[in-house]
Amino acid sequence: MKWAAGLGVVVSVFMASAARADIRVEPPPREPVRISSKVTIKHGAIKGVDRSVVAKLIVPASLVHPAEPVPPPRPGAAPTRNAPNAPAREGQGAAPVNYRTWIAGIALSLAAVSLVFVLRGRSTTRTVAATVMGGAVLLGAYSAVQANAPAPPIRPEKPAAVRPATAPQIVIELVDEGDSVTLLLAE
Amino acid sequence: MASVAVEFDPHAARAVSSARAAWLFAGAAAGVIVLSCALAGFAPLGFSIATVFLFAGPHNWFEARYMLTRMPGRWGPLAPYFITGISGVLLLAGAFALLPWIGQTATAAAWTNLLAIWNTLLIGWIVTLALMRSRQNPRRDWTWLVPLGLTAIALNWLWPLALSLALVYLHPLMALWFLDREIGRLQPAWRTAYRGCLLLVPACLILLWWNLSAAPNLPGDDVLTWQITNHAGGGMLSGVSTHLLVSTHVFLEMLHYGVWIVAIPLVSVRMAPWKLDNVPLARRSTFWRACVIGAIATGVVIMLVLWGAFLADYPLTRSVYFTVAMLHVLAEVPFLLRLL
């Protein structure tokens, strides 16, 4: 019983530092998304910019929301949401909600606790407990060392290539309103 | 020497015959594995279309027929187990069929959450059934499944799509597990040869991955190509060649079909599918015998309708089939647990 309780405390303490449960889960890398849109081409003065700017591209923000990856199908069936090349719907591309991480954290904690109950009373408990505890101590020590380690040195960035002042430039502006792209060409 | 032994010793005769049958079985299995790998590698899309058209219906029918032989005539103390199993199959399959409908209106985040909930229910159902099974004879200590299941639930909530994709690839392997258990139970002399053949599966997978890791994606942007590549995880694993994914999936799927249509009837059912001598439910009463005959006949009709539907509109039928097919995926769980 003492073994089980001790194991539970050690695993809980050290796993908490290693689990990084509050870190946002990164979405999988996305394929480049190609979007077609109506375009309006205008000629006129572009205000508030350098003389080297020859064009301004105004893109509605609604067009650049990244599409969600298509969910995989099931052994049989794919619970598919979108037909190929279907436009993204409202709400797609939103940041993952944190409560999924919370539920995962709770389930993982319950798994650790239930593991203690499973191991309790078994003939191999001492060996398993020692192994798990040793692993937890090593993991905890590693986490602690990492936490106290100095920040890695910042690699000096290469100086950007000097661009000739006369090189033509384009300004890309994202706007909230609208559903078509506007290309404004300097006169 | 063998012929002399056959003449004088009936046990030796049976042993020689059994060994010969084992090697025949192993040779046929190895041939199917190698041929499936080659076809999956060279013509993944065509092979996928052909295998689903030819074998999707029959393999479900043979699987249902196998389950009839394994279903006890009277459940007795097993009633809670089978009630949990059957109700879980129906509820989970029904909820799964609703997911695409809900997906039409739900946001991406809401849909992903629904998928995670469905996966959680699936894991919970499997662990519950396993714990119930562990209390039946032969008794097992499977309490370790609780922390394992909770860990799987945690991972599912972090990456719900990954668990779904894992199921796509793990489901075909369940058939090989079924076959291993049935061979161990009914044809133990074949087991060594069968397990030797199984080594060909990872060898073929390594060969496929070695050759196709840098292959370009499969050509075609039609709905059917999209269905097939998406089924294999093409929409999720964007950095992996869809040629590799589809080849891997159709290779495993073909093995799955082969097991259910040829190997299991050969090893386990061992009689014409329409004969009911080995169906305990059919021996229970005249009413139950009529029900079993009706179920088998309905299966034949569904198989014929499925072929007709494939000919009429392959992509639509494929989509509907793979949604309904979740029933047989789930139904395997209680029967596999009973074999362990």
Coordinates of C-alpha atoms in Angstrom, one line a residue:
Chain A
M1 CA 0.0 0.0 0.0
K2 CA 2.9 2.4 0.9
W3 CA 4.5 1.4 -2.4
A4 CA 1.3 2.2 -4.3
A5 CA 0.8 5.5 -2.6
G6 CA 4.4 6.6 -3.0
L7 CA 4.3 5.6 -6.6
G8 CA 1.1 7.6 -7.2
V9 CA 2.6 10.7 -5.6
V10 CA 5.9 10.5 -7.5
V11 CA 4.2 9.7 -10.8
S12 CA 1.7 12.5 -10.4
V13 CA 4.4 15.1 -9.4
F14 CA 6.8 14.3 -12.1
M15 CA 4.3 13.6 -14.9
A16 CA 2.8 17.0 -14.2
S17 CA 6.0 18.7 -15.1
A18 CA 6.5 16.5 -18.2
A19 CA 3.1 16.4 -19.5
R20 CA 3.0 20.0 -20.8
A21 CA -0.8 19.8 -20.7
D22 CA -1.2 23.5 -21.2
I23 CA 0.7 23.6 -24.4
R24 CA -1.5 24.2 -27.4
V25 CA -1.6 21.2 -29.8
E26 CA -0.2 22.3 -33.1
P27 CA -2.4 21.5 -36.1
P28 CA -0.9 19.3 -38.8
P29 CA 0.9 21.0 -41.6
R30 CA -1.3 22.2 -44.3
E31 CA -1.2 21.9 -48.0
P32 CA -1.0 25.2 -49.9
V33 CA -4.6 26.4 -50.5
R34 CA -5.4 27.8 -53.9
I35 CA -8.3 30.3 -53.9
S36 CA -10.0 31.8 -56.9
S37 CA -11.8 35.1 -56.6
K38 CA -13.2 37.9 -58.5
V39 CA -10.7 40.7 -59.1
T40 CA -11.1 44.4 -59.7
I41 CA -8.2 46.2 -61.3
K42 CA -7.9 49.9 -60.7
H43 CA -5.4 52.6 -61.7
G44 CA -4.7 55.5 -59.3
A45 CA -2.5 57.0 -56.7
I46 CA -1.4 54.8 -53.8
K47 CA -1.4 57.0 -50.8
G48 CA 0.9 56.8 -47.8
V49 CA 3.6 54.6 -49.3
D50 CA 7.0 54.9 -50.7
R51 CA 7.5 55.9 -54.3
S52 CA 9.0 52.5 -55.1
V53 CA 5.5 50.9 -54.5
V54 CA 4.0 50.2 -57.9
A55 CA 0.9 48.2 -56.9
K56 CA -1.3 47.5 -53.9
L57 CA -3.2 44.2 -53.5
I58 CA -6.3 44.4 -51.3
V59 CA -7.4 41.0 -50.1
P60 CA -10.6 40.4 -48.0
A61 CA -9.7 38.5 -44.9
S62 CA -12.5 36.0 -45.5
L63 CA -10.5 34.6 -48.5
V64 CA -7.4 33.7 -46.7
H65 CA -8.8 31.6 -43.8
P66 CA -7.0 28.4 -44.1
A67 CA -9.1 25.3 -44.8
E68 CA -9.2 22.5 -42.2
P69 CA -7.5 19.2 -43.2
V70 CA -10.0 16.7 -44.5
P71 CA -10.8 14.2 -41.8
P72 CA -9.8 10.6 -42.5
P73 CA -12.3 8.0 -43.1
R74 CA -13.1 5.0 -41.0
P75 CA -12.3 1.4 -41.5
G76 CA -15.2 1.5 -43.5
A77 CA -16.3 4.9 -43.8
A78 CA -15.0 8.3 -43.8
P79 CA -17.1 10.7 -41.9
T80 CA -16.4 13.2 -44.6
R81 CA -17.5 16.8 -44.2
N82 CA -16.4 18.5 -47.4
A83 CA -16.5 17.5 -51.0
P84 CA -13.1 18.1 -52.7
N85 CA -12.4 21.8 -53.3
A86 CA -15.4 22.8 -51.3
P87 CA -15.0 26.3 -49.8
A88 CA -14.2 26.6 -46.2
R89 CA -17.2 27.2 -43.9
E90 CA -17.6 29.7 -41.2
G91 CA -15.6 28.6 -38.1
Q92 CA -13.1 26.5 -40.0
G93 CA -9.5 27.3 -39.1
A94 CA -10.4 28.5 -35.7
A95 CA -7.9 27.9 -33.0
P96 CA -8.3 24.5 -31.2
V97 CA -10.4 24.8 -28.1
N98 CA -8.5 24.3 -24.9
Y99 CA -11.0 22.1 -23.3
R100 CA -9.9 19.2 -25.5
T101 CA -6.6 19.5 -23.8
W102 CA -8.3 19.6 -20.4
I103 CA -10.2 16.5 -21.1
A104 CA -7.0 14.8 -22.3
G105 CA -5.3 15.9 -19.1
I106 CA -8.1 14.5 -16.9
A107 CA -8.1 11.2 -18.8
L108 CA -4.3 11.0 -18.5
S109 CA -4.5 11.7 -14.7
L110 CA -7.2 9.0 -14.3
A111 CA -5.0 6.6 -16.3
A112 CA -2.1 7.2 -13.9
V113 CA -4.3 6.8 -10.9
S114 CA -5.9 3.6 -12.3
L115 CA -2.5 2.2 -13.0
V116 CA -1.7 2.5 -9.3
F117 CA -4.8 0.5 -8.5
V118 CA -4.0 -2.1 -11.2
L119 CA -0.5 -2.6 -9.9
R120 CA -1.5 -2.7 -6.3
G121 CA -1.5 -6.2 -4.9
R122 CA 0.3 -7.9 -7.8
S123 CA 3.3 -10.1 -7.2
T124 CA 5.3 -8.1 -9.7
T125 CA 4.3 -4.8 -8.2
R126 CA 7.6 -4.1 -6.6
T127 CA 9.6 -4.6 -9.8
V128 CA 7.1 -2.6 -11.9
A129 CA 6.8 0.1 -9.3
A130 CA 10.6 0.4 -9.0
T131 CA 10.8 0.6 -12.8
V132 CA 8.1 3.2 -13.1
M133 CA 9.4 5.2 -10.2
G134 CA 12.9 5.1 -11.6
G135 CA 11.6 6.3 -15.0
A136 CA 9.5 9.0 -13.4
V137 CA 12.5 10.2 -11.3
L138 CA 14.7 10.3 -14.4
L139 CA 12.0 12.1 -16.4
G140 CA 11.4 14.5 -13.6
A141 CA 15.1 15.3 -13.2
Y142 CA 15.4 15.8 -17.0
S143 CA 12.4 18.1 -16.9
A144 CA 13.8 20.1 -14.0
V145 CA 17.2 20.4 -15.7
Q146 CA 15.5 21.6 -18.9
A147 CA 13.4 24.1 -17.0
N148 CA 16.4 25.6 -15.4
A149 CA 18.6 25.6 -18.4
P150 CA 19.6 28.9 -19.8
A151 CA 17.8 30.0 -22.9
P152 CA 19.5 28.9 -26.1
P153 CA 21.6 31.6 -27.7
I154 CA 19.9 33.5 -30.4
R155 CA 21.5 32.9 -33.7
P156 CA 22.3 36.2 -35.3
E157 CA 20.3 36.7 -38.3
K158 CA 22.0 37.3 -41.6
P159 CA 21.7 40.9 -42.6
A160 CA 19.0 41.2 -45.3
A161 CA 20.3 41.9 -48.7
V162 CA 20.2 45.5 -49.4
R163 CA 17.5 46.2 -51.9
P164 CA 18.0 48.9 -54.4
A165 CA 15.7 51.8 -53.6
T166 CA 14.4 51.8 -57.1
A167 CA 13.2 48.1 -57.0
P168 CA 9.5 48.0 -57.6
Q169 CA 7.4 46.9 -54.6
I170 CA 3.9 45.8 -53.9
V171 CA 1.8 46.3 -50.8
I172 CA -0.6 43.5 -49.8
E173 CA -3.3 44.7 -47.5
L174 CA -5.8 42.4 -45.7
V175 CA -9.2 44.0 -45.1
D176 CA -12.2 42.7 -43.1
E177 CA -14.8 43.7 -45.6
G178 CA -15.5 42.6 -49.1
D179 CA -15.5 39.4 -51.1
S180 CA -13.3 40.3 -54.1
V181 CA -9.6 41.1 -54.5
T182 CA -8.7 44.6 -55.7
L183 CA -5.5 45.3 -57.6
L184 CA -4.6 48.9 -57.5
L185 CA -1.9 49.9 -59.9
A186 CA 0.0 53.1 -59.4
E187 CA -0.3 55.6 -62.2
Chain B
M1 CA 9.2 -43.7 -45.8
A2 CA 6.1 -41.7 -45.4
S3 CA 4.0 -44.0 -47.6
V4 CA 5.0 -47.0 -45.4
A5 CA 4.0 -45.0 -42.3
V6 CA 0.7 -44.2 -43.9
E7 CA -0.1 -47.8 -44.6
F8 CA 0.4 -49.0 -41.1
D9 CA -0.3 -46.1 -38.8
P10 CA -3.5 -44.1 -39.2
H11 CA -2.2 -41.4 -36.9
A12 CA 0.9 -40.9 -39.0
A13 CA -1.3 -40.8 -42.1
R14 CA -3.4 -38.0 -40.6
A15 CA -0.2 -36.2 -39.6
V16 CA 1.3 -36.4 -43.1
S17 CA -2.0 -35.3 -44.5
S18 CA -2.3 -32.4 -42.1
A19 CA 1.3 -31.3 -42.8
R20 CA 0.6 -31.4 -46.5
A21 CA -2.6 -29.3 -46.0
A22 CA -0.7 -26.8 -43.8
W23 CA 1.9 -26.3 -46.5
L24 CA -0.7 -26.0 -49.2
F25 CA -2.5 -23.4 -47.1
A26 CA 0.7 -21.5 -46.4
G27 CA 1.6 -21.6 -50.1
A28 CA -1.8 -20.2 -51.1
A29 CA -1.6 -17.5 -48.3
A30 CA 1.9 -16.5 -49.4
G31 CA 0.8 -16.3 -53.0
V32 CA -2.2 -14.0 -52.1
I33 CA 0.0 -11.8 -49.9
V34 CA 2.7 -11.3 -52.6
L35 CA 0.2 -10.9 -55.4
S36 CA -1.9 -8.4 -53.4
C37 CA 1.3 -6.4 -52.6
A38 CA 2.3 -6.3 -56.3
L39 CA -1.1 -5.2 -57.5
A40 CA -1.5 -2.6 -54.7
G41 CA 1.9 -1.2 -55.5
F42 CA 1.5 -1.0 -59.3
A43 CA -2.2 -0.2 -59.7
P44 CA -3.5 1.1 -56.3
L45 CA -6.6 2.9 -57.6
G46 CA -7.7 0.2 -60.0
F47 CA -7.0 -2.5 -57.4
S48 CA -9.0 -0.6 -54.8
I49 CA -12.0 -0.1 -57.1
A50 CA -12.0 -3.7 -58.2
T51 CA -11.5 -5.2 -54.7
V52 CA -14.3 -3.1 -53.1
F53 CA -16.6 -3.9 -56.0
L54 CA -16.0 -7.7 -55.9
F55 CA -15.4 -8.4 -52.2
A56 CA -17.1 -5.7 -50.1
G57 CA -20.5 -7.4 -50.0
P58 CA -19.4 -11.1 -49.9
H59 CA -16.9 -10.5 -47.1
N60 CA -19.6 -9.0 -45.0
W61 CA -21.9 -12.0 -45.7
F62 CA -19.2 -14.5 -44.9
E63 CA -18.3 -12.6 -41.8
A64 CA -22.0 -12.6 -40.6
R65 CA -22.1 -16.3 -41.4
Y66 CA -19.0 -16.9 -39.2
M67 CA -20.5 -14.9 -36.4
L68 CA -23.7 -17.1 -36.5
T69 CA -21.5 -20.1 -35.9
R70 CA -19.9 -18.4 -32.9
M71 CA -23.1 -17.0 -31.4
P72 CA -24.4 -19.3 -28.6
G73 CA -27.9 -20.7 -29.0
R74 CA -28.9 -19.6 -25.5
W75 CA -26.9 -16.8 -23.9
G76 CA -27.5 -17.7 -20.2
P77 CA -24.9 -15.9 -18.1
L78 CA -23.4 -14.4 -21.2
A79 CA -26.6 -12.3 -21.8
P80 CA -25.1 -9.1 -20.3
Y81 CA -22.0 -9.5 -22.5
F82 CA -24.0 -10.0 -25.7
I83 CA -26.5 -7.3 -24.9
T84 CA -23.7 -4.8 -24.3
G85 CA -22.0 -6.0 -27.4
I86 CA -25.0 -5.8 -29.7
S87 CA -26.4 -2.6 -28.3
G88 CA -23.0 -1.0 -28.6
V89 CA -22.6 -2.1 -32.2
L90 CA -26.0 -0.6 -33.1
L91 CA -25.7 2.7 -31.2
L92 CA -22.1 3.4 -32.3
A93 CA -22.8 2.5 -35.9
G94 CA -25.9 4.7 -35.9
A95 CA -24.0 7.6 -34.4
F96 CA -21.2 7.1 -36.9
A97 CA -23.7 7.2 -39.8
L98 CA -25.0 10.5 -38.4
L99 CA -21.6 12.1 -38.3
P100 CA -21.4 13.1 -42.1
W101 CA -24.9 14.6 -41.8
I102 CA -23.9 16.6 -38.8
G103 CA -20.8 17.6 -40.6
Q104 CA -22.8 19.4 -43.2
T105 CA -23.8 22.1 -40.8
A106 CA -21.3 21.9 -37.9
T107 CA -18.1 24.0 -37.7
A108 CA -14.7 22.2 -38.0
A109 CA -14.1 22.5 -34.3
A110 CA -17.5 21.1 -33.3
W111 CA -17.2 18.3 -35.8
T112 CA -13.8 17.3 -34.4
N113 CA -15.2 17.3 -30.9
L114 CA -18.0 15.0 -32.0
L115 CA -15.5 12.7 -33.5
A116 CA -13.5 12.7 -30.3
I117 CA -16.7 11.9 -28.3
W118 CA -17.5 9.0 -30.7
N119 CA -14.0 7.7 -30.3
T120 CA -14.3 8.0 -26.5
L121 CA -17.5 6.0 -26.5
L122 CA -15.9 3.4 -28.8
I123 CA -12.9 3.0 -26.4
G124 CA -15.2 2.8 -23.4
W125 CA -17.3 0.2 -25.0
I126 CA -14.3 -2.0 -26.0
V127 CA -12.8 -1.7 -22.5
T128 CA -16.2 -2.5 -20.9
L129 CA -16.6 -5.6 -23.1
A130 CA -13.1 -6.7 -22.4
L131 CA -13.6 -6.5 -18.7
M132 CA -16.9 -8.4 -18.9
R133 CA -15.1 -11.0 -21.0
S134 CA -12.3 -11.3 -18.5
R135 CA -14.7 -12.6 -15.9
Q136 CA -15.9 -15.4 -18.2
N137 CA -14.0 -18.7 -18.7
P138 CA -11.1 -18.8 -19.4
R139 CA -10.7 -16.0 -16.9
R140 CA -8.2 -13.3 -17.6
D141 CA -6.7 -10.4 -15.7
W142 CA -7.3 -7.6 -18.1
T143 CA -7.6 -4.7 -15.5
W144 CA -4.6 -3.1 -17.2
L145 CA -6.9 -2.2 -20.0
V146 CA -8.4 0.5 -17.8
P147 CA -5.3 2.7 -17.7
L148 CA -4.5 1.8 -21.3
G149 CA -8.0 2.8 -22.4
L150 CA -7.9 6.1 -20.5
T151 CA -4.5 6.8 -22.1
A152 CA -6.0 6.1 -25.5
I153 CA -8.9 8.5 -24.6
A154 CA -6.4 11.2 -23.7
L155 CA -4.5 10.8 -27.0
N156 CA -7.8 10.7 -28.8
W157 CA -8.8 14.1 -27.4
L158 CA -5.4 15.5 -28.4
W159 CA -5.5 14.0 -31.9
P160 CA -9.0 12.7 -32.8
L161 CA -8.2 12.3 -36.5
A162 CA -5.1 10.3 -35.8
L163 CA -7.1 7.7 -33.9
S164 CA -9.6 7.5 -36.7
L165 CA -6.8 6.9 -39.2
A166 CA -5.3 4.3 -37.0
L167 CA -8.6 2.4 -37.0
V168 CA -8.6 2.5 -40.8
Y169 CA -5.2 0.7 -40.9
L170 CA -5.7 -1.6 -37.8
H171 CA -9.1 -2.9 -38.8
P172 CA -7.8 -5.1 -41.7
L173 CA -5.3 -6.6 -39.3
M174 CA -8.0 -7.8 -37.0
A175 CA -9.0 -10.4 -39.6
L176 CA -5.5 -11.9 -39.4
W177 CA -5.8 -12.1 -35.6
F178 CA -9.2 -13.8 -35.9
L179 CA -7.6 -16.3 -38.3
D180 CA -4.7 -17.0 -36.0
R181 CA -7.1 -17.8 -33.1
E182 CA -9.3 -20.0 -35.2
I183 CA -6.3 -21.9 -36.6
G184 CA -5.0 -22.3 -33.1
R185 CA -8.4 -23.7 -32.0
L186 CA -9.3 -25.9 -35.0
Q187 CA -6.1 -26.5 -37.1
P188 CA -3.2 -26.2 -34.7
A189 CA -0.9 -28.0 -37.1
W190 CA -1.2 -25.1 -39.5
R191 CA -0.3 -22.4 -37.0
T192 CA 3.5 -22.4 -37.6
A193 CA 3.1 -22.2 -41.3
Y194 CA 0.5 -19.5 -41.0
R195 CA 2.6 -17.4 -38.7
G196 CA 5.5 -17.9 -41.0
C197 CA 3.3 -16.4 -43.8
L198 CA 2.4 -13.5 -41.6
L199 CA 6.1 -12.4 -41.6
L200 CA 5.5 -11.7 -45.3
V201 CA 3.1 -8.9 -44.4
P202 CA 5.6 -6.5 -42.7
A203 CA 8.1 -7.5 -45.4
C204 CA 5.7 -6.5 -48.1
L205 CA 4.8 -3.2 -46.2
I206 CA 8.5 -2.3 -46.0
L207 CA 8.9 -3.1 -49.7
L208 CA 5.9 -0.8 -50.5
W209 CA 7.2 2.0 -48.3
W210 CA 10.7 1.7 -49.6
N211 CA 9.6 2.0 -53.2
L212 CA 6.8 4.5 -52.8
S213 CA 8.1 6.9 -50.2
A214 CA 9.2 9.4 -52.9
A215 CA 6.4 8.5 -55.4
P216 CA 4.3 11.4 -56.7
N217 CA 0.7 11.7 -55.5
L218 CA -1.8 9.7 -57.5
P219 CA -3.1 11.6 -60.5
G220 CA -6.8 12.6 -60.8
D221 CA -9.0 15.1 -59.0
D222 CA -12.3 13.3 -59.6
V223 CA -14.6 12.4 -56.7
L224 CA -13.7 8.7 -56.7
T225 CA -9.9 9.3 -56.6
W226 CA -10.5 11.8 -53.8
Q227 CA -12.7 9.3 -51.9
I228 CA -10.0 6.6 -52.2
T229 CA -7.1 8.8 -51.2
N230 CA -9.0 10.4 -48.4
H231 CA -10.0 7.0 -47.1
A232 CA -6.3 6.1 -46.8
G233 CA -5.6 9.4 -45.0
G234 CA -4.5 11.5 -47.9
G235 CA -6.3 14.5 -46.6
M236 CA -4.6 14.3 -43.3
L237 CA -1.0 13.1 -44.0
S238 CA -0.3 15.8 -46.5
G239 CA 3.4 15.1 -46.5
V240 CA 3.0 11.5 -47.5
S241 CA 2.6 10.3 -51.0
T242 CA -1.1 9.3 -51.7
H243 CA 0.3 6.5 -53.8
L244 CA 2.0 5.0 -50.8
L245 CA -1.1 5.5 -48.6
V246 CA -3.6 4.0 -51.0
S247 CA -1.2 1.1 -51.8
T248 CA -0.7 0.3 -48.1
H249 CA -4.4 0.5 -47.4
V250 CA -5.6 -1.6 -50.3
F251 CA -3.0 -4.2 -49.6
L252 CA -4.2 -4.6 -46.1
E253 CA -7.8 -4.5 -47.2
M254 CA -7.3 -7.2 -49.7
L255 CA -5.7 -9.5 -47.0
H256 CA -8.8 -8.7 -44.9
Y257 CA -11.1 -9.8 -47.7
G258 CA -9.1 -12.9 -48.4
V259 CA -9.2 -14.0 -44.7
W260 CA -13.0 -13.5 -44.4
I261 CA -14.0 -15.0 -47.8
V262 CA -11.5 -17.9 -48.1
A263 CA -9.5 -18.6 -45.0
I264 CA -12.1 -18.4 -42.2
P265 CA -14.7 -20.5 -44.1
L266 CA -12.0 -23.0 -44.8
V267 CA -10.6 -23.2 -41.3
S268 CA -13.6 -22.4 -39.1
V269 CA -17.0 -22.7 -40.8
R270 CA -16.0 -25.8 -42.9
M271 CA -19.3 -26.3 -44.6
A272 CA -21.5 -24.6 -47.2
P273 CA -22.7 -21.3 -45.9
W274 CA -26.3 -22.2 -46.4
K275 CA -26.0 -25.4 -44.3
L276 CA -27.0 -24.7 -40.7
D277 CA -25.6 -27.7 -38.8
N278 CA -23.0 -25.6 -37.0
V279 CA -25.3 -22.7 -36.2
P280 CA -26.4 -23.0 -32.5
L281 CA -29.2 -20.5 -32.9
A282 CA -30.7 -22.6 -35.7
R283 CA -31.0 -25.6 -33.4
R284 CA -32.8 -23.6 -30.7
S285 CA -36.3 -23.8 -32.3
T286 CA -38.1 -23.7 -35.6
F287 CA -38.7 -20.0 -35.3
W288 CA -35.0 -19.3 -34.7
R289 CA -34.1 -21.6 -37.6
A290 CA -36.4 -19.6 -39.9
C291 CA -34.8 -16.4 -38.6
V292 CA -31.3 -17.6 -39.4
I293 CA -32.4 -18.8 -42.9
G294 CA -34.0 -15.4 -43.4
A295 CA -30.9 -13.6 -42.3
I296 CA -28.7 -15.6 -44.6
A297 CA -31.1 -15.0 -47.5
T298 CA -31.3 -11.3 -46.8
G299 CA -27.5 -11.2 -46.8
V300 CA -27.5 -12.7 -50.3
V301 CA -30.1 -10.1 -51.5
I302 CA -28.1 -7.2 -50.0
M303 CA -24.9 -8.5 -51.7
L304 CA -26.7 -8.6 -55.1
V305 CA -28.2 -5.1 -54.5
L306 CA -24.8 -3.8 -53.6
W307 CA -23.2 -5.1 -56.8
G308 CA -26.1 -3.5 -58.8
A309 CA -25.6 -0.2 -57.0
F310 CA -21.8 -0.3 -57.6
L311 CA -22.5 -0.7 -61.3
A312 CA -25.1 2.1 -61.3
D313 CA -23.1 4.7 -59.2
Y314 CA -19.8 3.5 -57.9
P315 CA -18.7 6.6 -55.9
L316 CA -22.0 7.1 -54.1
T317 CA -22.4 3.4 -53.3
R318 CA -18.8 3.2 -52.0
S319 CA -19.5 6.2 -49.7
V320 CA -22.7 4.7 -48.4
Y321 CA -21.1 1.2 -48.1
F322 CA -18.2 2.4 -46.0
T323 CA -20.5 4.2 -43.7
V324 CA -22.7 1.2 -43.1
A325 CA -19.7 -1.1 -43.0
M326 CA -18.9 0.3 -39.5
L327 CA -21.5 -2.3 -38.3
H328 CA -19.2 -5.2 -39.2
V329 CA -16.1 -3.4 -37.9
L330 CA -17.7 -3.0 -34.5
A331 CA -19.4 -6.5 -34.6
E332 CA -15.9 -8.1 -34.8
V333 CA -15.0 -6.8 -31.3
P334 CA -17.2 -9.0 -29.1
F335 CA -16.5 -12.1 -31.1
L336 CA -12.7 -11.5 -31.1
L337 CA -12.7 -10.9 -27.4
R338 CA -14.6 -14.3 -26.9
L339 CA -11.8 -16.0 -28.8
L340 CA -9.0 -14.6 -26.6

